[in-house]
């Protein structure tokens, strides 16, 4: 499978996963929330965070299409600004959502992800403004890796369930609810670690490939 097909497959997978998990919030009915909400403010922050994150996810994919970047640089910049705005707004809203999270480990995971998301995106935007496009691409690759944690954390959930069962002798010592609580406590960490390793491997591979390319002499 070539790179273009893999990218489209990742796009469709991400769109499918996030559409499924975001759909209940389109009704604006707190009763259909996938997480417990404590107030109207909490629910409003949650919906706004999910909506702007979804915008960032959709806007992020075309930014890595080389043809678009080369043939339509104006469109690339416009979509890039939409991506950055989506991340920044969603990232700030995530801080408010995390304030309602009572589990310490889960809160720490969200705060770590949020900090990395905001910092990598800001660095990518800053280097683009400086016209250092090599550094811009590196940091935006890292930023989009953080964006995709929302997808990978959910895709990895079945694997985490199997691992939980294997570590507990394929039994549920704390019941089904206890298992789900345990999984939801670590799935963000798992997605974050997975995406971090994949992104840095891609960047290292590109750097190694570039170092092997002989320089042209005039």
PDB file of C-alpha atoms in Angstrom:
ATOM      1  CA  UNK A   1       0.000   0.000   0.000  1.00  0.00           C
ATOM      2  CA  UNK A   2       1.506   3.316  -1.062  1.00  0.00           C
ATOM      3  CA  UNK A   3       1.777   6.420   1.135  1.00  0.00           C
ATOM      4  CA  UNK A   4      -1.261   8.147  -0.405  1.00  0.00           C
ATOM      5  CA  UNK A   5      -3.542   5.161   0.223  1.00  0.00           C
ATOM      6  CA  UNK A   6      -2.299   4.815   3.804  1.00  0.00           C
ATOM      7  CA  UNK A   7      -3.024   8.499   4.397  1.00  0.00           C
ATOM      8  CA  UNK A   8      -6.575   8.165   3.042  1.00  0.00           C
ATOM      9  CA  UNK A   9      -7.081   5.040   5.154  1.00  0.00           C
ATOM     10  CA  UNK A  10      -5.956   6.934   8.252  1.00  0.00           C
ATOM     11  CA  UNK A  11      -8.285   9.811   7.342  1.00  0.00           C
ATOM     12  CA  UNK A  12     -11.292   7.519   6.919  1.00  0.00           C
ATOM     13  CA  UNK A  13     -10.479   5.636  10.134  1.00  0.00           C
ATOM     14  CA  UNK A  14     -10.113   8.893  12.068  1.00  0.00           C
ATOM     15  CA  UNK A  15     -13.282  10.348  10.587  1.00  0.00           C
ATOM     16  CA  UNK A  16     -15.239   7.191  11.388  1.00  0.00           C
ATOM     17  CA  UNK A  17     -13.965   6.872  14.964  1.00  0.00           C
ATOM     18  CA  UNK A  18     -14.452  10.525  15.864  1.00  0.00           C
ATOM     19  CA  UNK A  19     -17.835  10.791  14.115  1.00  0.00           C
ATOM     20  CA  UNK A  20     -19.091   7.823  16.132  1.00  0.00           C
ATOM     21  CA  UNK A  21     -17.869   9.217  19.451  1.00  0.00           C
ATOM     22  CA  UNK A  22     -18.909  12.812  18.694  1.00  0.00           C
ATOM     23  CA  UNK A  23     -22.397  12.063  17.324  1.00  0.00           C
ATOM     24  CA  UNK A  24     -24.243  12.167  20.695  1.00  0.00           C
ATOM     25  CA  UNK A  25     -23.059  15.741  21.259  1.00  0.00           C
ATOM     26  CA  UNK A  26     -24.736  16.973  18.069  1.00  0.00           C
ATOM     27  CA  UNK A  27     -28.068  16.692  19.871  1.00  0.00           C
ATOM     28  CA  UNK A  28     -26.889  19.136  22.566  1.00  0.00           C
ATOM     29  CA  UNK A  29     -28.591  16.840  25.062  1.00  0.00           C
ATOM     30  CA  UNK A  30     -26.523  16.468  28.270  1.00  0.00           C
ATOM     31  CA  UNK A  31     -28.334  13.211  28.936  1.00  0.00           C
ATOM     32  CA  UNK A  32     -26.589  11.645  25.939  1.00  0.00           C
ATOM     33  CA  UNK A  33     -23.102  12.704  26.992  1.00  0.00           C
ATOM     34  CA  UNK A  34     -20.526   9.903  26.987  1.00  0.00           C
ATOM     35  CA  UNK A  35     -18.989  11.329  30.156  1.00  0.00           C
ATOM     36  CA  UNK A  36     -20.757  12.422  33.318  1.00  0.00           C
ATOM     37  CA  UNK A  37     -21.444  16.166  33.267  1.00  0.00           C
ATOM     38  CA  UNK A  38     -21.910  18.199  36.427  1.00  0.00           C
ATOM     39  CA  UNK A  39     -23.436  21.398  35.077  1.00  0.00           C
ATOM     40  CA  UNK A  40     -24.545  23.289  31.994  1.00  0.00           C
ATOM     41  CA  UNK A  41     -21.171  25.052  31.943  1.00  0.00           C
ATOM     42  CA  UNK A  42     -19.334  21.720  32.041  1.00  0.00           C
ATOM     43  CA  UNK A  43     -21.415  20.364  29.174  1.00  0.00           C
ATOM     44  CA  UNK A  44     -20.979  23.564  27.156  1.00  0.00           C
ATOM     45  CA  UNK A  45     -17.198  23.432  27.553  1.00  0.00           C
ATOM     46  CA  UNK A  46     -17.183  19.756  26.609  1.00  0.00           C
ATOM     47  CA  UNK A  47     -19.260  20.249  23.435  1.00  0.00           C
ATOM     48  CA  UNK A  48     -17.218  23.271  22.346  1.00  0.00           C
ATOM     49  CA  UNK A  49     -13.968  21.387  22.998  1.00  0.00           C
ATOM     50  CA  UNK A  50     -15.097  18.371  20.973  1.00  0.00           C
ATOM     51  CA  UNK A  51     -16.416  20.529  18.125  1.00  0.00           C
ATOM     52  CA  UNK A  52     -13.267  22.605  17.711  1.00  0.00           C
ATOM     53  CA  UNK A  53     -11.055  19.510  18.061  1.00  0.00           C
ATOM     54  CA  UNK A  54     -13.051  17.879  15.262  1.00  0.00           C
ATOM     55  CA  UNK A  55     -12.462  20.960  13.078  1.00  0.00           C
ATOM     56  CA  UNK A  56      -8.734  20.712  13.801  1.00  0.00           C
ATOM     57  CA  UNK A  57      -8.727  17.014  12.911  1.00  0.00           C
ATOM     58  CA  UNK A  58     -10.421  17.589   9.547  1.00  0.00           C
ATOM     59  CA  UNK A  59      -8.278  20.631   8.736  1.00  0.00           C
ATOM     60  CA  UNK A  60      -5.071  18.841   9.658  1.00  0.00           C
ATOM     61  CA  UNK A  61      -5.197  16.050   7.098  1.00  0.00           C
ATOM     62  CA  UNK A  62      -4.946  18.132   3.874  1.00  0.00           C
ATOM     63  CA  UNK A  63      -1.975  20.016   5.306  1.00  0.00           C
ATOM     64  CA  UNK A  64       0.228  16.989   4.670  1.00  0.00           C
ATOM     65  CA  UNK A  65      -0.760  16.618   1.015  1.00  0.00           C
ATOM     66  CA  UNK A  66       2.334  17.777  -0.867  1.00  0.00           C
ATOM     67  CA  UNK A  67       0.413  18.589  -4.049  1.00  0.00           C
ATOM     68  CA  UNK A  68      -1.889  20.986  -2.202  1.00  0.00           C
ATOM     69  CA  UNK A  69       1.022  22.656  -0.470  1.00  0.00           C
ATOM     70  CA  UNK A  70       2.918  23.175  -3.724  1.00  0.00           C
ATOM     71  CA  UNK A  71       0.075  24.006  -6.135  1.00  0.00           C
ATOM     72  CA  UNK A  72      -2.244  25.922  -3.774  1.00  0.00           C
ATOM     73  CA  UNK A  73      -0.026  27.575  -1.144  1.00  0.00           C
ATOM     74  CA  UNK A  74      -2.729  30.156  -0.351  1.00  0.00           C
ATOM     75  CA  UNK A  75      -5.251  27.419   0.415  1.00  0.00           C
ATOM     76  CA  UNK A  76      -2.614  25.574   2.435  1.00  0.00           C
ATOM     77  CA  UNK A  77      -2.052  28.673   4.591  1.00  0.00           C
ATOM     78  CA  UNK A  78      -5.798  29.266   5.028  1.00  0.00           C
ATOM     79  CA  UNK A  79      -6.512  25.692   6.116  1.00  0.00           C
ATOM     80  CA  UNK A  80      -3.416  25.831   8.308  1.00  0.00           C
ATOM     81  CA  UNK A  81      -4.781  28.869  10.133  1.00  0.00           C
ATOM     82  CA  UNK A  82      -8.089  27.047  10.631  1.00  0.00           C
ATOM     83  CA  UNK A  83      -6.175  24.091  12.064  1.00  0.00           C
ATOM     84  CA  UNK A  84      -4.160  26.283  14.447  1.00  0.00           C
ATOM     85  CA  UNK A  85      -7.280  28.163  15.563  1.00  0.00           C
ATOM     86  CA  UNK A  86      -9.112  24.866  16.140  1.00  0.00           C
ATOM     87  CA  UNK A  87      -6.267  23.493  18.250  1.00  0.00           C
ATOM     88  CA  UNK A  88      -5.765  26.649  20.290  1.00  0.00           C
ATOM     89  CA  UNK A  89      -9.454  27.115  21.077  1.00  0.00           C
ATOM     90  CA  UNK A  90      -9.998  23.423  21.789  1.00  0.00           C
ATOM     91  CA  UNK A  91      -6.836  23.271  23.896  1.00  0.00           C
ATOM     92  CA  UNK A  92      -7.906  26.171  26.104  1.00  0.00           C
ATOM     93  CA  UNK A  93     -11.404  24.694  26.471  1.00  0.00           C
ATOM     94  CA  UNK A  94      -9.825  21.359  27.428  1.00  0.00           C
ATOM     95  CA  UNK A  95      -8.327  23.016  30.504  1.00  0.00           C
ATOM     96  CA  UNK A  96     -11.820  23.912  31.658  1.00  0.00           C
ATOM     97  CA  UNK A  97     -13.117  20.410  30.941  1.00  0.00           C
ATOM     98  CA  UNK A  98     -10.212  18.843  32.856  1.00  0.00           C
ATOM     99  CA  UNK A  99     -11.067  20.950  35.911  1.00  0.00           C
ATOM    100  CA  UNK A 100     -14.181  18.784  36.298  1.00  0.00           C
ATOM    101  CA  UNK A 101     -12.231  15.507  36.111  1.00  0.00           C
ATOM    102  CA  UNK A 102     -11.964  13.894  39.546  1.00  0.00           C
ATOM    103  CA  UNK A 103      -9.525  11.071  38.708  1.00  0.00           C
ATOM    104  CA  UNK A 104      -5.950  12.290  39.291  1.00  0.00           C
ATOM    105  CA  UNK A 105      -4.255   9.970  36.758  1.00  0.00           C
ATOM    106  CA  UNK A 106      -6.790  10.817  34.063  1.00  0.00           C
ATOM    107  CA  UNK A 107      -6.521  14.551  34.789  1.00  0.00           C
ATOM    108  CA  UNK A 108      -2.745  14.361  34.519  1.00  0.00           C
ATOM    109  CA  UNK A 109      -3.053  12.560  31.178  1.00  0.00           C
ATOM    110  CA  UNK A 110      -5.382  15.228  29.785  1.00  0.00           C
ATOM    111  CA  UNK A 111      -3.186  18.071  31.053  1.00  0.00           C
ATOM    112  CA  UNK A 112      -0.042  16.481  29.578  1.00  0.00           C
ATOM    113  CA  UNK A 113      -1.729  15.935  26.225  1.00  0.00           C
ATOM    114  CA  UNK A 114      -3.168  19.440  26.235  1.00  0.00           C
ATOM    115  CA  UNK A 115       0.200  21.047  27.016  1.00  0.00           C
ATOM    116  CA  UNK A 116       1.957  19.083  24.269  1.00  0.00           C
ATOM    117  CA  UNK A 117      -0.852  19.858  21.808  1.00  0.00           C
ATOM    118  CA  UNK A 118      -0.705  23.607  22.431  1.00  0.00           C
ATOM    119  CA  UNK A 119       3.111  23.853  22.517  1.00  0.00           C
ATOM    120  CA  UNK A 120       3.745  21.802  19.372  1.00  0.00           C
ATOM    121  CA  UNK A 121       1.066  23.700  17.442  1.00  0.00           C
ATOM    122  CA  UNK A 122       2.332  27.082  18.565  1.00  0.00           C
ATOM    123  CA  UNK A 123       5.885  26.140  17.587  1.00  0.00           C
ATOM    124  CA  UNK A 124       4.675  25.018  14.165  1.00  0.00           C
ATOM    125  CA  UNK A 125       2.831  28.310  13.645  1.00  0.00           C
ATOM    126  CA  UNK A 126       5.790  30.346  14.932  1.00  0.00           C
ATOM    127  CA  UNK A 127       8.261  28.717  12.566  1.00  0.00           C
ATOM    128  CA  UNK A 128       5.901  29.235   9.623  1.00  0.00           C
ATOM    129  CA  UNK A 129       5.734  32.940  10.507  1.00  0.00           C
ATOM    130  CA  UNK A 130       9.548  32.986  10.503  1.00  0.00           C
ATOM    131  CA  UNK A 131       9.505  31.188   7.126  1.00  0.00           C
ATOM    132  CA  UNK A 132      11.565  28.337   8.570  1.00  0.00           C
ATOM    133  CA  UNK A 133       9.450  25.769   6.764  1.00  0.00           C
ATOM    134  CA  UNK A 134      11.653  22.776   7.599  1.00  0.00           C
ATOM    135  CA  UNK A 135      11.144  23.358  11.340  1.00  0.00           C
ATOM    136  CA  UNK A 136       7.501  24.237  10.650  1.00  0.00           C
ATOM    137  CA  UNK A 137       6.859  20.815   9.093  1.00  0.00           C
ATOM    138  CA  UNK A 138       8.610  19.021  11.975  1.00  0.00           C
ATOM    139  CA  UNK A 139       6.536  20.754  14.656  1.00  0.00           C
ATOM    140  CA  UNK A 140       3.278  20.485  12.738  1.00  0.00           C
ATOM    141  CA  UNK A 141       3.890  16.752  12.341  1.00  0.00           C
ATOM    142  CA  UNK A 142       4.258  16.561  16.118  1.00  0.00           C
ATOM    143  CA  UNK A 143       1.166  18.715  16.578  1.00  0.00           C
ATOM    144  CA  UNK A 144      -0.971  16.513  14.340  1.00  0.00           C
ATOM    145  CA  UNK A 145       0.317  13.466  16.180  1.00  0.00           C
ATOM    146  CA  UNK A 146      -1.140  14.989  19.340  1.00  0.00           C
ATOM    147  CA  UNK A 147      -4.398  15.717  17.497  1.00  0.00           C
ATOM    148  CA  UNK A 148      -4.637  12.059  16.531  1.00  0.00           C
ATOM    149  CA  UNK A 149      -4.304  10.900  20.145  1.00  0.00           C
ATOM    150  CA  UNK A 150      -8.093  11.253  20.359  1.00  0.00           C
ATOM    151  CA  UNK A 151      -8.296   8.588  17.657  1.00  0.00           C
ATOM    152  CA  UNK A 152      -5.495   6.271  18.751  1.00  0.00           C
ATOM    153  CA  UNK A 153      -6.668   6.237  22.392  1.00  0.00           C
ATOM    154  CA  UNK A 154      -9.990   4.824  21.214  1.00  0.00           C
ATOM    155  CA  UNK A 155      -8.524   2.447  18.624  1.00  0.00           C
ATOM    156  CA  UNK A 156      -6.173   1.024  21.267  1.00  0.00           C
ATOM    157  CA  UNK A 157      -9.024   0.400  23.723  1.00  0.00           C
ATOM    158  CA  UNK A 158      -9.764  -3.187  22.536  1.00  0.00           C
ATOM    159  CA  UNK A 159      -6.055  -4.034  22.948  1.00  0.00           C
ATOM    160  CA  UNK A 160      -6.065  -2.520  26.434  1.00  0.00           C
ATOM    161  CA  UNK A 161      -9.141  -4.602  27.301  1.00  0.00           C
ATOM    162  CA  UNK A 162      -7.389  -7.789  26.162  1.00  0.00           C
ATOM    163  CA  UNK A 163      -4.295  -6.841  28.150  1.00  0.00           C
ATOM    164  CA  UNK A 164      -6.408  -6.157  31.233  1.00  0.00           C
ATOM    165  CA  UNK A 165      -8.088  -9.554  30.918  1.00  0.00           C
ATOM    166  CA  UNK A 166      -4.767 -11.322  30.371  1.00  0.00           C
ATOM    167  CA  UNK A 167      -3.230  -9.674  33.444  1.00  0.00           C
ATOM    168  CA  UNK A 168      -6.258 -10.690  35.522  1.00  0.00           C
ATOM    169  CA  UNK A 169      -6.400 -14.316  34.385  1.00  0.00           C
ATOM    170  CA  UNK A 170      -9.267 -13.512  31.978  1.00  0.00           C
ATOM    171  CA  UNK A 171     -11.544 -12.613  34.846  1.00  0.00           C
ATOM    172  CA  UNK A 172     -13.173  -9.373  36.016  1.00  0.00           C
ATOM    173  CA  UNK A 173     -12.137  -8.983  39.682  1.00  0.00           C
ATOM    174  CA  UNK A 174     -13.764  -5.545  39.875  1.00  0.00           C
ATOM    175  CA  UNK A 175     -16.586  -6.283  37.465  1.00  0.00           C
ATOM    176  CA  UNK A 176     -17.217  -4.789  34.034  1.00  0.00           C
ATOM    177  CA  UNK A 177     -17.474  -1.254  35.427  1.00  0.00           C
ATOM    178  CA  UNK A 178     -14.151  -1.604  37.228  1.00  0.00           C
ATOM    179  CA  UNK A 179     -12.492  -2.827  34.054  1.00  0.00           C
ATOM    180  CA  UNK A 180     -13.847   0.097  32.003  1.00  0.00           C
ATOM    181  CA  UNK A 181     -12.748   2.579  34.660  1.00  0.00           C
ATOM    182  CA  UNK A 182      -9.246   1.101  34.595  1.00  0.00           C
ATOM    183  CA  UNK A 183      -9.103   1.228  30.785  1.00  0.00           C
ATOM    184  CA  UNK A 184     -10.356   4.819  30.618  1.00  0.00           C
ATOM    185  CA  UNK A 185      -7.732   5.804  33.172  1.00  0.00           C
ATOM    186  CA  UNK A 186      -4.849   4.673  30.948  1.00  0.00           C
ATOM    187  CA  UNK A 187      -6.109   4.887  27.351  1.00  0.00           C
ATOM    188  CA  UNK A 188      -5.055   8.534  26.907  1.00  0.00           C
ATOM    189  CA  UNK A 189      -1.564   7.680  28.187  1.00  0.00           C
ATOM    190  CA  UNK A 190      -1.447   4.719  25.790  1.00  0.00           C
ATOM    191  CA  UNK A 191      -2.551   6.847  22.827  1.00  0.00           C
ATOM    192  CA  UNK A 192      -0.081   9.562  23.746  1.00  0.00           C
ATOM    193  CA  UNK A 193       2.836   7.135  24.021  1.00  0.00           C
ATOM    194  CA  UNK A 194       1.852   5.365  20.797  1.00  0.00           C
ATOM    195  CA  UNK A 195       1.577   8.571  18.764  1.00  0.00           C
ATOM    196  CA  UNK A 196       4.763  10.004  20.244  1.00  0.00           C
ATOM    197  CA  UNK A 197       6.779   6.943  19.220  1.00  0.00           C
ATOM    198  CA  UNK A 198       5.265   6.819  15.713  1.00  0.00           C
ATOM    199  CA  UNK A 199       5.768  10.538  15.046  1.00  0.00           C
ATOM    200  CA  UNK A 200       9.354  10.629  16.284  1.00  0.00           C
ATOM    201  CA  UNK A 201      10.127   7.486  14.268  1.00  0.00           C
ATOM    202  CA  UNK A 202       8.744   9.163  11.126  1.00  0.00           C
ATOM    203  CA  UNK A 203      10.775  12.308  11.775  1.00  0.00           C
ATOM    204  CA  UNK A 204      13.926  10.307  12.510  1.00  0.00           C
ATOM    205  CA  UNK A 205      13.408   8.292   9.340  1.00  0.00           C
ATOM    206  CA  UNK A 206      13.076  11.484   7.288  1.00  0.00           C
ATOM    207  CA  UNK A 207      16.192  12.971   8.872  1.00  0.00           C
ATOM    208  CA  UNK A 208      18.161   9.774   8.279  1.00  0.00           C
ATOM    209  CA  UNK A 209      16.950   9.636   4.661  1.00  0.00           C
ATOM    210  CA  UNK A 210      17.899  13.259   4.071  1.00  0.00           C
ATOM    211  CA  UNK A 211      21.398  12.675   5.483  1.00  0.00           C
ATOM    212  CA  UNK A 212      21.912   9.851   2.998  1.00  0.00           C
ATOM    213  CA  UNK A 213      20.912  11.999   0.017  1.00  0.00           C
ATOM    214  CA  UNK A 214      24.079  13.278  -1.658  1.00  0.00           C
ATOM    215  CA  UNK A 215      24.233  17.054  -1.897  1.00  0.00           C
ATOM    216  CA  UNK A 216      24.326  18.556  -5.379  1.00  0.00           C
ATOM    217  CA  UNK A 217      27.338  20.611  -6.360  1.00  0.00           C
ATOM    218  CA  UNK A 218      27.203  23.514  -8.789  1.00  0.00           C
TER     219      UNK A 218
END
